[in-house]
């Protein structure tokens, strides 16, 4: 068997190493244009004459097959659309019996609203770009293109949820560069604004860490892929490589190369295996390719929308402790005027409470700009 | 976590299909309708729940579509996928995931369907493919390194499986031929070094002369024995079929040279789908269709009815009401110049009392 046909290396965990581009080739050479086409309509291939040709039968037989094997042959009741919401009493299906019990139990509790809201959010995010076609034909995804599903874990450690780490999920095209993914990864630490600005809140800088510290790398299979697009980028993998090489630490030879020179199709990876993305010096994200597959005509077909986020962890937005309405923009400590320490304020309430009309600081406190993780929601 | 009951329901419908000893779609459709299987999507699931469930249902069914399940179960699974795919209420429809390593099996299966003139099954396979019901993937499942570990592996019903036959795996017609060649070569070599060039010396007679024919004989006995053993429950019309088979079998013995294995395959198939293969090849599909069109006459009328399955999207705005300030762990001694330590809030648990270890505390 071809080495680029994925099989498990560790059962149910990860595959053996495959070259992603070759994997795509293997699929494409096995399939026909009717499988790969991204046209909205499959075309005349549904006609009886084509059926007859494919199955080696007469057109009359094909017509008969169409009748016998049609989807309607499996219709279970006349008015299916009316009964959708209810579970039929007479059903012999175990699944339905169990679902009925769950629904009945759910009705008794009040958590439904919240679950519903989160679910709607998740669903809308997952499907927001499904079926989108580009306005400009040049932005159309190519037929047979690879789509990768990536889970990118947030760098937050939960004491309570050792088993569960929040992550975001993105779809990336095989022909996209690693740098395109890098630019699409949202992380709160890219948004941080360092410093204390209680004496002059207007000076809180607009430029966030993402602009200040552009260095970052991906680590896949013994290779560091560094972002070297900007002059201020530094090879932050150097330290690790030198550390590994400085004594014989048994890590073998690491290599480092340029992130912007590689597309995903160029890589040799294991599906399901945890890799690394590191930026801001020490903000580390585990990255896993959970799936690779060929693009489908009902996917988002607008190239420009990739990398496409389809799942994000729902962060509760921290509200201003004065108005309880707007998302917090400031956090104060050692604040005589605040009920809590630290305490969160929206921009309006923060200024109203802490400064007079001339902008003079009232009382003692330290103020830091605050970036809420909920801004990604 | 799998949806409880789903796998059992799939195995029930496949089990009932297995009992029919048939691969006809109309048989399957009758069971599907009797079980009201498309109701499996009922119960007002919300969008996300619905798409997850549809994905899972297709994933459960597709296991039975591949080896090691028997040809008949695989046909049943094909029909089940067809039913589950088309009756799902998601928009767009969730897709059937096919792994690259399984595709050759599926292609071969499709060729077998056409070769054996199971046109209904072949038509449905073609139909699924043309409606682009598949996602062509690396692996059939999503691989998330941590969370999937504790999920149970797929374990299907034993009686759906093709009994692995190690004897047949080991001794194929190719290996037999190979052995025959080696044996001939061996004999010739012995002749060459013998006094009488036409016959090897008696002292060189170390193996049985008729080694290969014997092995072949044993093998065909084994195949017959296996067929007897694995015979489906006898039905009234089975007897007639058996007579025909015996005739077939005797005629087979006369043609010694042709491939044993191909015949065995043909016989195994004719066993399960006797009704079809009994007819001369030219009339096979007619027979299938005539039988089907009788009982499906009532289906014709339904064609005009278009099923509209659009789920209303419960529109809820994402505004958060009454989200309280997170309870913050007050630090008794907070040094003056440190950035505040901000615990992050988690959303997944219903309790807001989560304690976190904040990862980063920056210094000014
Ligand atoms: Zn980060
Ligand atoms: Zn406010």
XYZ file of C-alpha atoms and ligand atoms in Angstrom:
743
model
C 0.000 0.000 0.000
C 1.168 3.500 -0.784
C 2.865 5.100 2.214
C 0.751 8.232 1.785
C -2.499 6.385 2.371
C -3.202 7.221 6.008
C -3.370 4.324 8.429
C -3.153 4.390 12.177
C 0.223 4.549 13.831
C -1.476 4.605 17.216
C -5.003 3.245 17.012
C -7.656 5.937 17.317
C -5.009 8.535 18.076
C -2.861 9.417 15.091
C -1.858 8.201 11.646
C 1.557 7.454 10.280
C 3.473 10.197 8.557
C 1.989 11.218 5.218
C 2.866 13.823 2.640
C -0.279 15.923 2.391
C 0.099 16.877 -1.257
C 0.613 13.262 -2.313
C -2.385 12.239 -0.268
C -4.469 14.653 -2.327
C -3.019 13.194 -5.539
C -3.942 9.662 -4.453
C -7.566 10.660 -3.957
C -7.781 12.634 -7.164
C -6.426 9.815 -9.295
C -9.036 7.455 -7.862
C -12.000 9.727 -8.406
C -13.834 10.977 -11.442
C -14.825 14.472 -12.384
C -18.379 13.805 -11.165
C -16.979 13.241 -7.665
C -14.744 16.268 -7.725
C -16.840 18.861 -9.490
C -17.674 21.985 -7.545
C -20.535 22.920 -9.858
C -23.772 23.505 -7.995
C -25.614 21.193 -10.370
C -24.263 17.761 -11.179
C -25.526 18.026 -14.782
C -27.071 15.546 -17.194
C -25.225 12.597 -15.686
C -28.461 11.753 -13.850
C -30.238 11.011 -17.138
C -31.402 7.492 -17.921
C -29.007 7.156 -20.817
C -26.038 7.734 -18.511
C -27.441 5.352 -15.920
C -27.872 2.711 -18.620
C -24.339 3.260 -19.843
C -22.799 3.070 -16.372
C -24.712 0.011 -15.250
C -24.714 -1.767 -18.591
C -28.483 -1.987 -18.865
C -31.170 -0.649 -21.158
C -32.697 2.797 -20.766
C -36.032 1.243 -19.843
C -34.340 -0.628 -17.034
C -32.712 2.605 -15.936
C -36.084 4.311 -15.869
C -37.495 1.486 -13.815
C -34.585 1.614 -11.400
C -35.187 5.299 -10.918
C -38.733 4.526 -9.880
C -37.982 1.600 -7.602
C -34.880 2.967 -5.976
C -36.012 6.545 -5.601
C -35.734 8.241 -2.268
C -39.508 8.258 -1.958
C -39.460 4.494 -1.559
C -38.158 5.090 1.960
C -40.747 7.631 2.985
C -42.357 6.464 6.203
C -45.376 8.711 6.511
C -47.383 11.021 4.342
C -46.826 14.241 6.219
C -43.329 13.904 7.537
C -42.790 17.617 7.805
C -45.643 18.022 10.257
C -44.430 15.537 12.816
C -40.810 16.561 12.948
C -40.965 18.136 16.362
C -42.700 15.255 18.056
C -41.590 11.787 18.845
C -44.120 9.259 17.628
C -45.515 7.136 20.440
C -45.536 3.905 18.474
C -41.905 3.939 17.424
C -39.891 0.772 17.791
C -36.617 2.650 17.531
C -34.515 2.589 20.664
C -32.887 5.887 19.779
C -36.246 7.646 19.844
C -37.317 6.142 23.142
C -34.129 7.325 24.791
C -34.312 10.747 23.148
C -37.854 11.172 24.439
C -36.689 10.572 27.976
C -33.888 13.093 27.581
C -36.220 15.724 26.176
C -38.732 15.204 28.968
C -35.995 15.605 31.537
C -34.679 18.681 29.791
C -38.079 20.329 29.847
C -38.070 20.164 33.602
C -34.841 22.050 33.981
C -34.101 25.643 33.215
C -30.616 25.311 31.769
C -32.178 25.014 28.346
C -32.032 28.715 27.552
C -28.332 29.017 28.111
C -27.502 25.799 26.320
C -29.681 26.924 23.475
C -27.958 30.262 23.174
C -24.517 28.704 23.161
C -25.600 26.106 20.679
C -27.007 28.687 18.352
C -23.731 30.541 18.551
C -21.727 27.408 17.848
C -23.982 26.381 15.031
C -23.901 29.763 13.391
C -20.151 29.856 13.612
C -19.794 26.391 12.171
C -22.104 27.030 9.276
C -21.656 30.740 8.631
C -19.646 30.235 5.484
C -21.020 26.898 4.338
C -21.980 27.012 0.693
C -20.507 30.464 0.116
C -19.295 31.082 -3.391
C -16.927 33.910 -4.283
C -18.115 37.009 -6.091
C -14.970 37.055 -8.161
C -14.430 33.766 -10.008
C -10.702 34.135 -9.421
C -11.299 33.531 -5.715
C -12.890 30.155 -6.333
C -11.283 27.235 -4.514
C -9.778 24.722 -6.970
C -11.459 21.418 -7.663
C -9.880 18.604 -5.658
C -8.268 21.037 -3.200
C -7.391 19.668 0.216
C -9.161 21.003 3.296
C -7.500 20.554 6.664
C -9.308 20.830 9.958
C -7.064 22.193 12.677
C -7.692 22.355 16.381
C -5.715 25.112 18.045
C -5.723 24.889 21.801
C -5.901 28.089 23.840
C -3.019 28.610 26.202
C -5.177 28.575 29.294
C -4.764 26.064 32.020
C -7.912 25.073 33.787
C -7.466 23.585 37.184
C -10.912 22.118 37.133
C -10.865 20.795 33.577
C -7.749 18.750 33.334
C -9.344 16.609 30.662
C -10.731 19.445 28.655
C -8.806 22.215 27.006
C -10.647 24.906 25.122
C -9.658 25.232 21.491
C -10.605 26.923 18.289
C -11.130 25.043 15.057
C -10.125 26.310 11.640
C -10.350 25.037 8.105
C -7.221 25.633 6.061
C -6.629 24.835 2.388
C -3.744 22.566 1.438
C -2.397 25.185 -0.957
C -2.253 27.853 1.747
C 0.980 28.939 3.321
C 1.748 28.397 6.967
C 1.933 32.158 7.356
C -1.699 32.448 6.301
C -2.644 30.263 9.237
C -0.365 32.205 11.550
C -2.045 35.468 10.624
C -5.454 33.940 11.235
C -4.826 32.590 14.720
C -6.464 34.813 17.276
C -4.926 34.771 20.671
C -5.582 37.055 23.584
C -1.878 37.425 24.189
C -1.565 39.064 20.765
C -4.042 41.653 21.966
C -2.416 42.528 25.253
C -1.331 46.051 25.883
C 1.433 46.208 28.386
C 1.746 49.057 30.860
C 0.092 51.204 33.471
C -1.705 54.315 32.274
C -3.624 55.767 35.230
C -1.923 59.139 34.848
C -2.822 59.499 31.232
C -5.312 56.976 29.903
C -5.293 58.602 26.472
C -1.736 57.421 26.014
C -2.699 53.765 26.143
C -1.173 52.621 22.878
C -3.233 51.586 19.948
C -0.695 49.111 18.720
C -1.081 45.772 20.304
C 1.428 43.044 20.892
C 0.690 41.363 17.570
C 2.205 44.367 15.838
C 5.069 44.736 18.254
C 6.261 41.157 18.462
C 5.797 39.423 15.159
C 8.073 36.461 15.704
C 6.403 33.082 15.774
C 7.018 29.505 14.742
C 5.234 26.275 14.001
C 6.902 23.062 15.007
C 6.121 20.041 12.831
C 8.090 16.786 12.742
C 11.482 18.030 13.850
C 11.339 21.268 11.879
C 10.789 24.789 13.192
C 8.991 26.954 10.661
C 9.842 30.543 11.557
C 8.043 33.619 10.366
C 10.783 35.718 8.778
C 8.621 37.984 6.676
C 9.383 41.141 8.652
C 12.772 42.624 9.511
C 11.848 42.726 13.200
C 11.124 38.999 13.233
C 13.623 36.954 15.153
C 14.274 33.255 14.942
C 12.770 32.444 18.317
C 13.282 28.726 17.714
C 17.062 29.325 17.874
C 17.105 29.114 21.658
C 15.393 25.761 21.664
C 17.577 24.363 18.908
C 20.763 25.530 20.584
C 19.598 24.146 23.893
C 18.901 20.787 22.281
C 22.251 20.739 20.517
C 24.359 22.208 23.283
C 24.760 18.861 24.964
C 23.744 15.499 23.678
C 20.221 15.624 24.969
C 18.952 12.867 22.743
C 16.534 14.997 20.776
C 18.309 14.474 17.497
C 18.843 17.257 15.020
C 16.259 19.995 14.758
C 16.011 22.011 11.615
C 14.665 25.458 11.120
C 13.290 27.008 7.992
C 11.023 29.783 6.745
C 7.314 29.572 7.477
C 6.441 31.678 4.450
C 8.098 29.198 2.058
C 5.805 26.308 2.865
C 2.241 25.392 2.076
C 0.442 22.614 3.925
C 0.629 20.469 0.787
C 4.421 20.557 1.153
C 4.392 19.093 4.645
C 4.780 15.564 5.912
C 2.562 15.203 8.965
C 0.624 12.787 11.094
C -3.089 13.353 11.302
C -4.201 13.557 14.916
C -0.708 14.225 16.247
C -0.118 17.226 18.523
C 2.221 19.864 17.113
C 3.120 23.318 18.324
C 2.544 26.971 17.529
C 4.511 29.479 19.569
C 4.320 33.261 19.476
C 4.842 36.251 21.744
C 7.951 34.495 22.956
C 6.236 32.087 25.267
C 2.590 31.728 24.305
C 2.318 28.116 23.211
C -0.592 26.502 21.425
C -0.956 22.814 20.728
C -2.068 22.327 17.133
C -3.640 19.138 15.838
C -4.776 18.294 12.337
C -7.930 16.399 13.121
C -8.992 15.808 9.534
C -7.925 16.132 5.923
C -10.299 15.706 3.042
C -11.085 16.960 -0.441
C -13.171 20.097 -0.820
C -16.879 19.566 -1.439
C -19.199 21.721 -3.507
C -21.228 22.576 -0.436
C -18.194 23.853 1.462
C -17.248 27.483 1.536
C -15.733 27.942 -1.927
C -14.407 31.437 -1.437
C -10.638 31.098 -1.115
C -10.330 34.468 0.574
C -12.346 33.305 3.574
C -9.760 30.667 4.481
C -8.357 29.966 7.035
C -11.948 29.710 8.085
C -12.786 29.598 11.780
C -15.621 27.158 12.385
C -15.433 26.666 16.110
C -14.414 28.847 18.969
C -14.574 28.469 22.654
C -17.272 30.641 24.142
C -15.631 33.006 26.568
C -17.860 34.855 28.931
C -17.447 38.524 28.335
C -16.390 40.410 31.408
C -18.713 43.335 31.867
C -18.066 46.732 33.353
C -18.711 46.617 37.076
C -20.460 49.984 37.011
C -22.897 49.765 34.137
C -22.900 45.959 33.801
C -23.566 46.550 30.141
C -20.415 47.115 28.198
C -17.431 44.856 27.873
C -14.576 45.756 30.226
C -11.740 47.763 28.702
C -9.848 48.717 31.853
C -8.775 46.904 34.940
C -7.701 48.742 38.092
C -5.825 47.604 41.167
C -5.309 49.267 44.540
C -8.296 51.368 43.622
C -9.965 53.293 46.465
C -13.001 53.957 44.301
C -13.609 50.382 43.273
C -15.663 47.716 44.984
C -13.330 44.923 43.887
C -9.643 44.428 43.405
C -8.937 44.007 40.568
C -11.956 45.799 39.175
C -13.207 46.045 35.597
C -14.621 49.078 33.808
C -15.798 50.029 30.380
C -14.059 53.038 28.924
C -16.899 55.499 29.686
C -17.465 54.441 33.279
C -13.717 54.223 33.934
C -13.130 57.810 32.912
C -16.280 59.136 34.559
C -15.387 57.603 37.897
C -11.647 58.185 37.974
C -11.137 61.614 36.421
C -12.715 65.031 36.750
C -14.051 66.945 33.753
C -10.607 68.328 33.075
C -9.100 64.885 32.974
C -7.382 65.074 36.361
C -6.833 61.809 38.164
C -9.023 61.357 41.247
C -7.684 59.241 44.084
C -5.062 56.516 44.062
C -5.194 53.583 41.694
C -3.309 51.790 38.989
C -5.007 51.289 35.624
C -4.178 48.770 32.914
C -5.886 48.419 29.574
C -7.782 45.146 29.530
C -8.495 42.944 26.527
C -11.376 40.600 27.095
C -11.118 37.104 25.592
C -14.767 37.504 24.711
C -13.867 39.895 21.896
C -13.368 36.807 19.765
C -16.884 35.551 20.385
C -20.106 9.776 23.540
C -22.295 7.815 21.177
C -26.017 8.320 21.095
C -27.545 5.443 23.019
C -29.701 3.146 20.932
C -28.409 4.265 17.556
C -26.086 1.361 16.918
C -28.677 -1.103 18.181
C -31.288 0.341 15.809
C -28.895 0.055 12.875
C -28.113 -3.530 13.782
C -31.794 -4.323 14.103
C -32.599 -3.153 10.598
C -29.536 -4.903 9.171
C -30.416 -8.054 11.104
C -33.906 -8.055 9.692
C -32.502 -7.493 6.236
C -30.133 -10.398 6.731
C -33.092 -12.640 7.531
C -34.595 -11.981 4.108
C -31.616 -13.672 2.422
C -31.900 -11.046 -0.225
C -30.070 -8.026 -1.494
C -33.124 -6.437 -3.087
C -33.718 -2.815 -2.259
C -37.464 -3.308 -2.057
C -36.983 -5.827 0.740
C -34.913 -3.297 2.596
C -37.366 -0.485 1.918
C -40.192 -2.601 3.329
C -38.288 -3.120 6.585
C -37.268 0.542 6.706
C -40.879 1.602 6.376
C -42.081 -1.002 8.823
C -39.621 0.306 11.404
C -40.388 3.895 10.377
C -36.663 4.379 10.316
C -36.664 7.948 9.024
C -38.350 8.963 12.265
C -34.965 8.519 13.845
C -34.393 12.203 13.072
C -37.572 13.320 14.798
C -37.956 14.973 18.136
C -37.155 18.603 17.465
C -33.394 18.494 17.808
C -31.778 21.863 17.446
C -29.504 22.506 14.508
C -26.203 21.677 16.108
C -27.549 18.600 17.821
C -29.157 17.543 14.573
C -26.047 17.805 12.465
C -24.021 15.998 15.110
C -26.573 13.227 15.240
C -26.781 12.879 11.463
C -23.000 12.693 11.300
C -22.978 10.012 13.931
C -25.747 7.999 12.291
C -23.878 7.992 8.973
C -20.680 7.055 10.732
C -22.284 4.124 12.536
C -23.893 2.822 9.355
C -20.766 3.165 7.246
C -18.882 0.674 9.418
C -21.128 -2.098 8.077
C -20.515 -0.968 4.521
C -16.937 -2.240 4.653
C -15.197 -5.530 5.252
C -15.216 -7.698 7.361
C -18.976 -7.669 6.935
C -20.614 -10.032 4.489
C -21.605 -8.964 1.024
C -25.255 -8.982 1.994
C -24.745 -6.874 5.127
C -22.672 -4.453 3.091
C -25.512 -4.090 0.601
C -27.861 -3.536 3.545
C -25.508 -0.902 4.931
C -25.423 0.782 1.528
C -29.211 1.033 1.595
C -29.116 2.189 5.189
C -26.661 4.940 4.295
C -28.871 5.908 1.381
C -31.876 6.135 3.693
C -30.089 7.945 6.492
C -28.416 10.345 4.103
C -31.581 11.321 2.311
C -33.928 11.509 5.259
C -31.665 13.663 7.426
C -33.074 17.072 8.211
C -29.851 19.064 8.033
C -29.282 21.742 5.457
C -26.851 21.188 3.808
C -26.830 17.459 4.366
C -24.117 15.897 6.468
C -21.798 13.768 4.384
C -20.712 10.150 4.517
C -17.030 10.025 5.372
C -14.892 7.635 3.337
C -11.260 7.030 4.179
C -8.746 6.689 1.359
C -7.663 3.253 2.576
C -11.250 1.984 2.234
C -11.972 3.391 -1.202
C -10.521 0.509 -3.191
C -12.801 -1.855 -1.274
C -15.780 0.298 -2.130
C -14.834 0.496 -5.803
C -14.451 -3.264 -5.940
C -17.756 -3.698 -4.186
C -19.410 -1.493 -6.800
C -17.844 -3.534 -9.601
C -19.093 -6.713 -7.910
C -22.587 -5.255 -7.786
C -22.541 -4.548 -11.495
C -20.873 -7.861 -12.298
C -23.542 -9.790 -10.401
C -26.249 -7.634 -11.974
C -27.487 -6.306 -8.645
C -28.649 -3.261 -10.479
C -30.722 -1.789 -7.678
C -27.755 -1.714 -5.331
C -25.437 -0.499 -8.077
C -27.917 2.223 -9.000
C -28.094 3.418 -5.394
C -24.326 3.419 -5.010
C -24.048 5.448 -8.210
C -26.809 7.736 -7.012
C -25.058 8.466 -3.706
C -21.861 9.195 -5.526
C -23.523 11.493 -8.029
C -25.376 13.401 -5.373
C -21.939 13.914 -3.883
C -22.910 12.360 -0.586
C -19.320 11.553 0.339
C -16.461 13.365 1.949
C -13.223 11.873 0.690
C -11.087 11.893 3.804
C -7.850 10.747 5.367
C -9.469 8.747 8.132
C -13.124 7.969 8.692
C -13.068 9.635 12.113
C -11.813 12.983 13.266
C -8.630 12.481 15.246
C -8.415 14.644 18.303
C -5.417 13.414 20.166
C -6.799 13.521 23.670
C -10.545 13.325 23.824
C -11.221 10.342 21.622
C -9.111 7.950 23.602
C -11.894 6.905 25.895
C -14.363 6.314 23.120
C -15.157 2.676 22.523
C -14.072 1.120 19.270
C -16.636 -0.066 16.797
C -17.585 -3.645 17.561
C -20.183 -4.983 15.186
C -22.391 -8.016 15.455
C -20.476 -11.226 14.807
C -23.141 -12.802 12.629
C -22.852 -9.929 10.148
C -19.220 -10.698 9.524
C -17.717 -12.675 6.731
C -16.142 -15.629 8.456
C -12.461 -15.268 7.833
C -11.196 -18.248 6.020
C -7.516 -18.696 6.652
C -7.309 -21.711 4.390
C -8.566 -19.726 1.446
C -6.398 -16.780 2.356
C -3.373 -19.013 2.351
C -3.993 -21.176 -0.682
C -5.150 -19.150 -3.631
C -5.239 -20.261 -7.230
C -1.986 -18.351 -7.735
C -0.184 -20.183 -4.970
C -1.522 -23.471 -6.302
C -0.185 -22.695 -9.732
C 3.112 -21.645 -8.263
C 3.337 -24.896 -6.342
C 2.494 -26.877 -9.441
C 5.291 -25.145 -11.335
C 7.782 -25.772 -8.602
C 6.717 -29.362 -8.368
C 7.150 -29.873 -12.129
C 10.500 -28.213 -12.061
C 11.514 -30.431 -9.163
C 10.461 -33.540 -11.045
C 12.379 -32.498 -14.147
C 15.506 -31.778 -12.177
C 15.272 -35.172 -10.564
C 14.888 -36.793 -13.977
C 18.005 -35.023 -15.239
C 20.197 -36.447 -12.522
C 18.676 -39.906 -12.736
C 19.974 -42.846 -14.744
C 16.726 -43.147 -16.643
C 16.132 -39.630 -17.921
C 12.395 -40.155 -18.352
C 11.794 -41.055 -14.724
C 13.489 -40.103 -11.452
C 15.293 -42.771 -9.464
C 13.257 -44.412 -6.761
C 15.801 -43.207 -4.216
C 14.858 -39.624 -5.059
C 11.204 -40.146 -4.391
C 10.973 -38.047 -1.265
C 7.628 -36.325 -1.693
C 4.261 -37.549 -2.742
C 3.903 -37.455 -6.498
C 0.364 -36.158 -6.523
C 1.033 -33.490 -3.934
C -0.556 -30.576 -5.815
C -3.666 -32.360 -7.121
C -4.231 -33.650 -3.596
C -3.984 -30.208 -2.117
C -6.377 -28.917 -4.720
C -8.803 -31.681 -3.925
C -8.615 -30.972 -0.208
C -9.203 -27.326 -0.859
C -12.318 -27.815 -2.912
C -13.645 -30.194 -0.264
C -13.051 -27.525 2.308
C -14.914 -24.971 0.220
C -17.887 -27.267 -0.179
C -17.907 -28.023 3.513
C -17.810 -24.346 4.319
C -20.679 -23.623 2.001
C -22.774 -26.331 3.628
C -21.967 -25.024 7.046
C -22.668 -21.408 6.225
C -25.916 -22.077 4.429
C -28.663 -19.600 5.178
C -31.760 -20.910 6.924
C -33.662 -23.117 4.546
C -36.679 -21.651 2.918
C -39.168 -23.340 0.648
C -37.539 -22.104 -2.484
C -34.112 -23.074 -1.284
C -34.515 -26.726 -2.221
C -34.935 -26.069 -5.867
C -31.897 -23.928 -5.744
C -29.879 -26.640 -4.091
C -30.625 -29.073 -6.891
C -29.402 -26.575 -9.381
C -26.317 -26.034 -7.379
C -25.459 -29.690 -7.333
C -25.756 -29.819 -11.071
C -23.579 -26.815 -11.257
C -21.094 -28.392 -8.933
C -20.740 -31.569 -10.984
C -20.249 -29.648 -14.147
C -17.645 -27.631 -12.373
C -15.583 -30.645 -11.577
C -15.170 -31.457 -15.240
C -13.594 -28.127 -15.989
C -10.466 -28.636 -13.997
C -8.357 -25.876 -15.416
C -10.410 -22.777 -14.667
C -9.905 -20.793 -11.530
C -11.383 -22.451 -8.479
C -11.571 -19.245 -6.586
C -13.641 -17.325 -9.101
C -16.148 -20.152 -9.087
C -16.252 -20.279 -5.352
C -16.992 -16.599 -5.267
C -19.738 -17.010 -7.812
C -21.218 -19.844 -5.801
C -21.123 -17.919 -2.557
C -22.912 -15.090 -4.247
C -25.507 -17.288 -5.881
C -26.195 -18.711 -2.444
C -27.282 -15.432 -0.948
C -29.004 -14.088 -3.968
C -30.260 -17.304 -5.517
C -33.342 -15.714 -6.958
C -31.294 -13.555 -9.219
C -28.527 -15.800 -10.402
C -30.808 -18.672 -11.322
C -32.070 -16.861 -14.368
C -29.949 -16.853 -17.500
C -27.646 -13.897 -17.521
C -29.496 -12.115 -20.283
C -32.760 -12.119 -18.359
C -31.444 -11.468 -14.899
C -32.202 -7.830 -14.581
C -35.673 -8.329 -16.085
C -36.494 -10.758 -13.348
C -35.315 -8.420 -10.641
C -37.285 -5.586 -11.985
C -40.465 -7.507 -12.583
C -40.477 -8.707 -9.041
C -39.821 -5.210 -7.803
C -42.278 -3.293 -9.920
C -45.156 -5.320 -8.563
C -44.769 -4.228 -5.004
C -43.534 -0.808 -5.816
C -46.502 0.230 -7.896
C -47.772 2.269 -4.999
C -44.481 4.091 -4.808
C -45.001 5.629 -8.190
C -47.772 7.816 -6.959
C -45.663 9.272 -4.226
C -43.170 10.579 -6.703
C -45.133 13.746 -7.222
C -45.037 14.691 -3.603
C -42.068 16.752 -2.855
C -40.903 16.556 0.656
C -39.985 19.898 1.990
C -37.751 19.546 4.892
C -36.709 22.870 6.091
C -36.030 23.382 9.668
C -36.717 26.708 11.130
C -33.634 28.163 12.646
C -34.332 29.280 16.167
C -32.944 32.763 15.955
C -31.543 33.837 19.204
C -29.404 36.822 19.478
C -26.132 36.431 21.193
C -26.725 39.122 23.797
C -25.804 38.129 27.230
C -28.180 39.159 29.904
C -27.265 39.341 33.500
C -23.774 38.053 33.015
C -22.302 38.767 36.347
C -18.857 39.821 37.134
C -16.743 36.826 37.676
C -15.899 36.106 41.243
C -12.369 37.108 41.550
C -9.900 35.583 43.832
C -8.641 38.428 45.898
C -5.029 38.305 46.606
C -4.208 39.368 50.096
C -0.868 40.796 49.269
C -0.760 42.290 45.844
C 2.489 43.945 45.187
C 2.107 47.447 43.920
C 3.706 47.285 40.542
C 2.422 43.934 39.317
C -0.109 43.623 36.547
C -3.358 42.384 38.007
C -3.838 38.662 38.078
C -6.984 38.015 36.130
C -8.609 34.657 36.381
C -10.316 33.665 33.139
C -13.865 32.598 33.086
C -14.960 29.346 31.624
C -18.172 28.803 29.812
C -18.552 25.107 29.546
C -19.648 24.306 33.026
C -22.815 25.700 34.407
C -21.147 26.773 37.567
C -19.276 30.029 37.539
C -17.101 29.056 40.416
C -14.260 27.741 38.332
C -10.824 28.327 39.624
C -8.106 28.787 37.154
C -4.440 29.032 37.284
C -3.778 32.143 35.310
C -1.076 31.292 32.882
C 0.652 34.549 32.524
C 1.318 37.346 34.877
C 3.238 40.030 33.170
C 5.535 42.389 34.817
C 5.716 45.975 33.900
Zn -1.135 32.675 22.042
Zn -19.583 50.854 32.196
